[in-house]
Coordinates of C-alpha atoms and ligand atoms in Angstrom, one line a residue:
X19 CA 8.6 163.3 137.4
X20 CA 10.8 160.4 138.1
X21 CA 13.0 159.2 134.8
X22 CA 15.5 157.2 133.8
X23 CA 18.0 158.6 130.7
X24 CA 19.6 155.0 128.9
X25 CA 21.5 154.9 125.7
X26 CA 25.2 154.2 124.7
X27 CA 27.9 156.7 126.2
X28 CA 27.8 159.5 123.5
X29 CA 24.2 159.6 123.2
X30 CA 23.9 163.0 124.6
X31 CA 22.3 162.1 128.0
X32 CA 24.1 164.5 129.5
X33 CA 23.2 167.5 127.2
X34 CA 19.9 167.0 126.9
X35 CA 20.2 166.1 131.1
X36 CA 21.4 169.9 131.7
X37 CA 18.2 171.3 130.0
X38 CA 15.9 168.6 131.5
X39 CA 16.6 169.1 134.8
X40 CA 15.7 173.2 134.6
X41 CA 12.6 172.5 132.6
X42 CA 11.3 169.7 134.9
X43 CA 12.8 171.2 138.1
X44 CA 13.8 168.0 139.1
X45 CA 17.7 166.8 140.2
X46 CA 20.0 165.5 137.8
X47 CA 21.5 162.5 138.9
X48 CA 24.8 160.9 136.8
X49 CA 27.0 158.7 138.3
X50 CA 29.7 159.4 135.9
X51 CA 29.8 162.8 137.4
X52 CA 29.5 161.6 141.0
X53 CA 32.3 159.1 140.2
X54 CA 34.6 161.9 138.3
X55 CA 33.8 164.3 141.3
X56 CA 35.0 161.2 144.2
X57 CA 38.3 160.7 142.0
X58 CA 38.8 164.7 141.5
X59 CA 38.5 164.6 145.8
X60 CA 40.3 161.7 145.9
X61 CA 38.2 160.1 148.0
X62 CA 38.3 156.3 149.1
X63 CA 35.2 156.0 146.5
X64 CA 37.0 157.6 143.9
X65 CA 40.1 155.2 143.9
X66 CA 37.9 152.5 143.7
X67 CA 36.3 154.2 140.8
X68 CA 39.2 155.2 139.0
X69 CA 40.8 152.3 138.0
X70 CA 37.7 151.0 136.4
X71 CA 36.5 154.0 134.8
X72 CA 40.2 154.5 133.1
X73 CA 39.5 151.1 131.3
X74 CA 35.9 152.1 130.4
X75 CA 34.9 149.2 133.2
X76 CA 31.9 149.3 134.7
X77 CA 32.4 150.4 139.0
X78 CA 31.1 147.3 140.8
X79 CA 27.3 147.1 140.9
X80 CA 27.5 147.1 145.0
X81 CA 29.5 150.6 144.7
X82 CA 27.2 151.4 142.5
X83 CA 23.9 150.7 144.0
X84 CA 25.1 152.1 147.5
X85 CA 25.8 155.8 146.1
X86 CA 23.0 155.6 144.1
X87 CA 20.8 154.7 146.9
X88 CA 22.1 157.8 149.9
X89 CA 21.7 160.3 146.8
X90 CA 17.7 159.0 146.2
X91 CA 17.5 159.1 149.7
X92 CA 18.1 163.0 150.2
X93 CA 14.5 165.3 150.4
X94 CA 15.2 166.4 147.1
X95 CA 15.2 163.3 144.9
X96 CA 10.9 163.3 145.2
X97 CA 11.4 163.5 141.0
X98 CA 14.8 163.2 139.5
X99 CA 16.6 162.3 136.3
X100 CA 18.8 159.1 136.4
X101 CA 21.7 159.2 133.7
X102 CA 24.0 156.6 133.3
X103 CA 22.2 154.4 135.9
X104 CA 21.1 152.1 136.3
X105 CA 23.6 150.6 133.7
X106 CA 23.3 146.5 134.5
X107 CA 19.9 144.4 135.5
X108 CA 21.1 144.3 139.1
X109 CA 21.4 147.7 138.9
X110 CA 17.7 148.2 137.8
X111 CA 16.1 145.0 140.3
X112 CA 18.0 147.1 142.8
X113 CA 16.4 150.2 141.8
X114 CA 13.1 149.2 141.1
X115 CA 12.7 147.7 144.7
X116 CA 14.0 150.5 146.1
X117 CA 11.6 152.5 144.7
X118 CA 8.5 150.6 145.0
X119 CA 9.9 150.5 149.1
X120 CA 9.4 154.6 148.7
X121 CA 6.4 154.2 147.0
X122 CA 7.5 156.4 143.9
X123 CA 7.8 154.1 140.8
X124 CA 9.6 155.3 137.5
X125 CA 7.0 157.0 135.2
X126 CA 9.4 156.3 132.3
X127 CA 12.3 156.0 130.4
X128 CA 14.2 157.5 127.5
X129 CA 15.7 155.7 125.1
X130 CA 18.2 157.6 123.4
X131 CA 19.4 155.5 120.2
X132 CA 22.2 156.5 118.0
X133 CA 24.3 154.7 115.0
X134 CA 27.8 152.8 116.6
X135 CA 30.3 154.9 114.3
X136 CA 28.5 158.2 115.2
X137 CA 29.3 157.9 119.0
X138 CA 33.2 156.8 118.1
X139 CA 33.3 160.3 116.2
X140 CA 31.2 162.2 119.0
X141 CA 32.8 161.0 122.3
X142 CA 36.8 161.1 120.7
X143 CA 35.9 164.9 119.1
X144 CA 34.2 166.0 122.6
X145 CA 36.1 168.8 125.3
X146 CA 34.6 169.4 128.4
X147 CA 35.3 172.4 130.7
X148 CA 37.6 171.9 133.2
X149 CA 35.7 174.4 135.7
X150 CA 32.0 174.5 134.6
X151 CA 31.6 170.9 132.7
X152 CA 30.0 172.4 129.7
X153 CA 30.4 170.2 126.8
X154 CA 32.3 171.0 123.3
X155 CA 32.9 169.1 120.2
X156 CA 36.1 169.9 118.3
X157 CA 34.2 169.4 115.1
X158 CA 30.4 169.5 115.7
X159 CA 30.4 172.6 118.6
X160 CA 34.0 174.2 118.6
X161 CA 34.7 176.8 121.1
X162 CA 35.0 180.7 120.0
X163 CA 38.2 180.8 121.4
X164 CA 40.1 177.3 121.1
X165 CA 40.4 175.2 124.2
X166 CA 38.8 177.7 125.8
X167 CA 35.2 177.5 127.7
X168 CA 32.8 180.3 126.0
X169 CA 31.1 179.9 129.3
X170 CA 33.3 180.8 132.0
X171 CA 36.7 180.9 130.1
X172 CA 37.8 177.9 132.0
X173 CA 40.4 175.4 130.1
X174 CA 39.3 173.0 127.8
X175 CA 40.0 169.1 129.0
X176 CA 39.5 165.9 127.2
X177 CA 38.2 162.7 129.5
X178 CA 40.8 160.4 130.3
X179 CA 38.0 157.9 129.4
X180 CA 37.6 159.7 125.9
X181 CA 40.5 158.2 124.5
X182 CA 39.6 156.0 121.0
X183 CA 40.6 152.9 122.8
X184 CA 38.5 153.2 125.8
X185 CA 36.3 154.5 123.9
X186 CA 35.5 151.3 122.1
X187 CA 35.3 149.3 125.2
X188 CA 32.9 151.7 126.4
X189 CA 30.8 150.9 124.0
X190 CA 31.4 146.9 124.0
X191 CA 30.8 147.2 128.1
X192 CA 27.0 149.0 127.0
X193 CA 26.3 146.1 124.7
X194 CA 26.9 143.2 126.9
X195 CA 25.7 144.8 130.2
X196 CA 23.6 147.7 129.5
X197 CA 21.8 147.0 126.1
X198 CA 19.7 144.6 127.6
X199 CA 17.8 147.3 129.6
X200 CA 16.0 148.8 127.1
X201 CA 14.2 145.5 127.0
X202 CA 14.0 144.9 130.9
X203 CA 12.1 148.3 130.8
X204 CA 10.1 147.4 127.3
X205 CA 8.1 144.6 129.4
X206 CA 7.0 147.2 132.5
X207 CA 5.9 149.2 130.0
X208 CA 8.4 152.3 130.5
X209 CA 10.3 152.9 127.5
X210 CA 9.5 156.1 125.0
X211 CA 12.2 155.7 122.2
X212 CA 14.0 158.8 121.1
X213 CA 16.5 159.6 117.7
X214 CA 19.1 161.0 119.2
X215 CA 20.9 161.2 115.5
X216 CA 19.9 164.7 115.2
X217 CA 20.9 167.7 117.0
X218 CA 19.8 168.7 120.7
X219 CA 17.1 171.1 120.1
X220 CA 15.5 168.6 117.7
X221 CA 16.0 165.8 120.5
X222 CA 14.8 167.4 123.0
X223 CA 11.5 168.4 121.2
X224 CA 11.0 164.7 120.6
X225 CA 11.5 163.8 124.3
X226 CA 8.9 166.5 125.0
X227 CA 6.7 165.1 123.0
X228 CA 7.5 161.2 124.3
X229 CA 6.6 162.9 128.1
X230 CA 3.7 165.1 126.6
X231 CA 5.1 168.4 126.9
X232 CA 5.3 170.7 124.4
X233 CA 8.2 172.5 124.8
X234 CA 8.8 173.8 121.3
Ligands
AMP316 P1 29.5 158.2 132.2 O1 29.9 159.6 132.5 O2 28.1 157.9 132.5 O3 29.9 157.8 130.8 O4 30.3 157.3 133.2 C1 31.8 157.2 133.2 C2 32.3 155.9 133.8 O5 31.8 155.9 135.2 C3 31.8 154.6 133.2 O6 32.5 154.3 132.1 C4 31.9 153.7 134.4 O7 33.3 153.3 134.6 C5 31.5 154.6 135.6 N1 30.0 154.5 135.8 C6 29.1 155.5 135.6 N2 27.9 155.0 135.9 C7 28.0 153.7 136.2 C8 27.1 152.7 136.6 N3 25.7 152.9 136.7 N4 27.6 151.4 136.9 C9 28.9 151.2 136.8 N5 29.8 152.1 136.5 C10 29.4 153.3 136.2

């Protein structure tokens, strides 16, 4: 199964990611997390990364494209799960000849769609673990123990890119460079539109359903 996850940063790509990828058996490839792991290694990559992620900018499209690329190119990305890429229409020209190269096309992709003032609310209140990455909300999925992972007990951190400000230029980056994808993708034919204004199990039934699983 080769997919592409697309909607506004808070949709809950990468929730409903963690799940997909065990029920699919397929990779889960996010290049926010490939970007956060290069600046947490300090990498060359990840100071170029940095100072654009910290203003909710979008990394270069070249950047972009070129890690994208190596990762699709290792024996295990036969299926996969794209989230947060591609994230402009160079981005998805770049991927979509890539792929046809390979000979293995996208068989579709989720549109995740949720209300502007929800994702303010969702990506300020959200906590992530430190050591495992799990995700937290400190209103909508608090922690047993506060700051704390219920997981693996590791320390609760909030993005540097989850701050209200960047925040809001996160989400006026995804309407002038990444909305337009959901129609780039209408015309091939690929999109399956999913609410996600409802909670993850609920979402995640729906994509099921979109891919023609039933999963419950
Ligand atoms: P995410 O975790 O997907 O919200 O990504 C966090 C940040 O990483 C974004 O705000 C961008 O600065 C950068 N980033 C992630 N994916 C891409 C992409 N496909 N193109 C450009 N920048 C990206």
């Amino acid at each position: 199964m080769r997919l592409v996850l697309l909607g506004p940063p808070g949709a809950g790509k990468g929730t409903q990611a963690q799940v997909l990828r065990e029920k699919l058996g397929i990779p889960h490839i996010s290049t926010g997390d490939m970007f956060r792991e290069a600046v947490l290694q300090g990498t060359p990559l990840g100071k170029e990364a940095q100072k654009y992620m910290e203003s909710g900018q979008l990394v270069p499209d070249e950047v972009t494209i070129g890690i994208v690329r190596e990762r699709l190119s290792q024996p295990d990305a036969v299926g996969f799960l794209l989230d947060g890429f591609p994230r402009t229409v160079p981005q998805a020209e770049s991927l979509d000849e890539f792929l046809a190269a390979s000979g293995r096309p996208l068989v579709a992709v989720l549109s995740i769609q949720v209300p502007g003032q929800v994702l303010v609310g969702r990506l300020t209140g959200r906590r992530v673990c430190s050591q495992c990455g799990a995700n937290y909300h400190i209103l909508n999925k608090p922690p047993h123990q506060a700051g704390k992972c219920d997981l693996c007990g590791g320390d609760l951190v909030q993005r540097a890119d989850d701050t209200e400000e960047t925040v809001l230029k996160r989400l006026e980056v995804y309407e002038q460079q990444t909305a337009a994808l959901v129609g780039y993708y209408q015309q091939r034919g690929l999109v399956r539109e999913v609410n996600g204004n409802q909670e993850p199990q609920k979402v995640l039934a729906d994509i099921g359903l979109a891919l023609g699983r039933d999963w419950g």
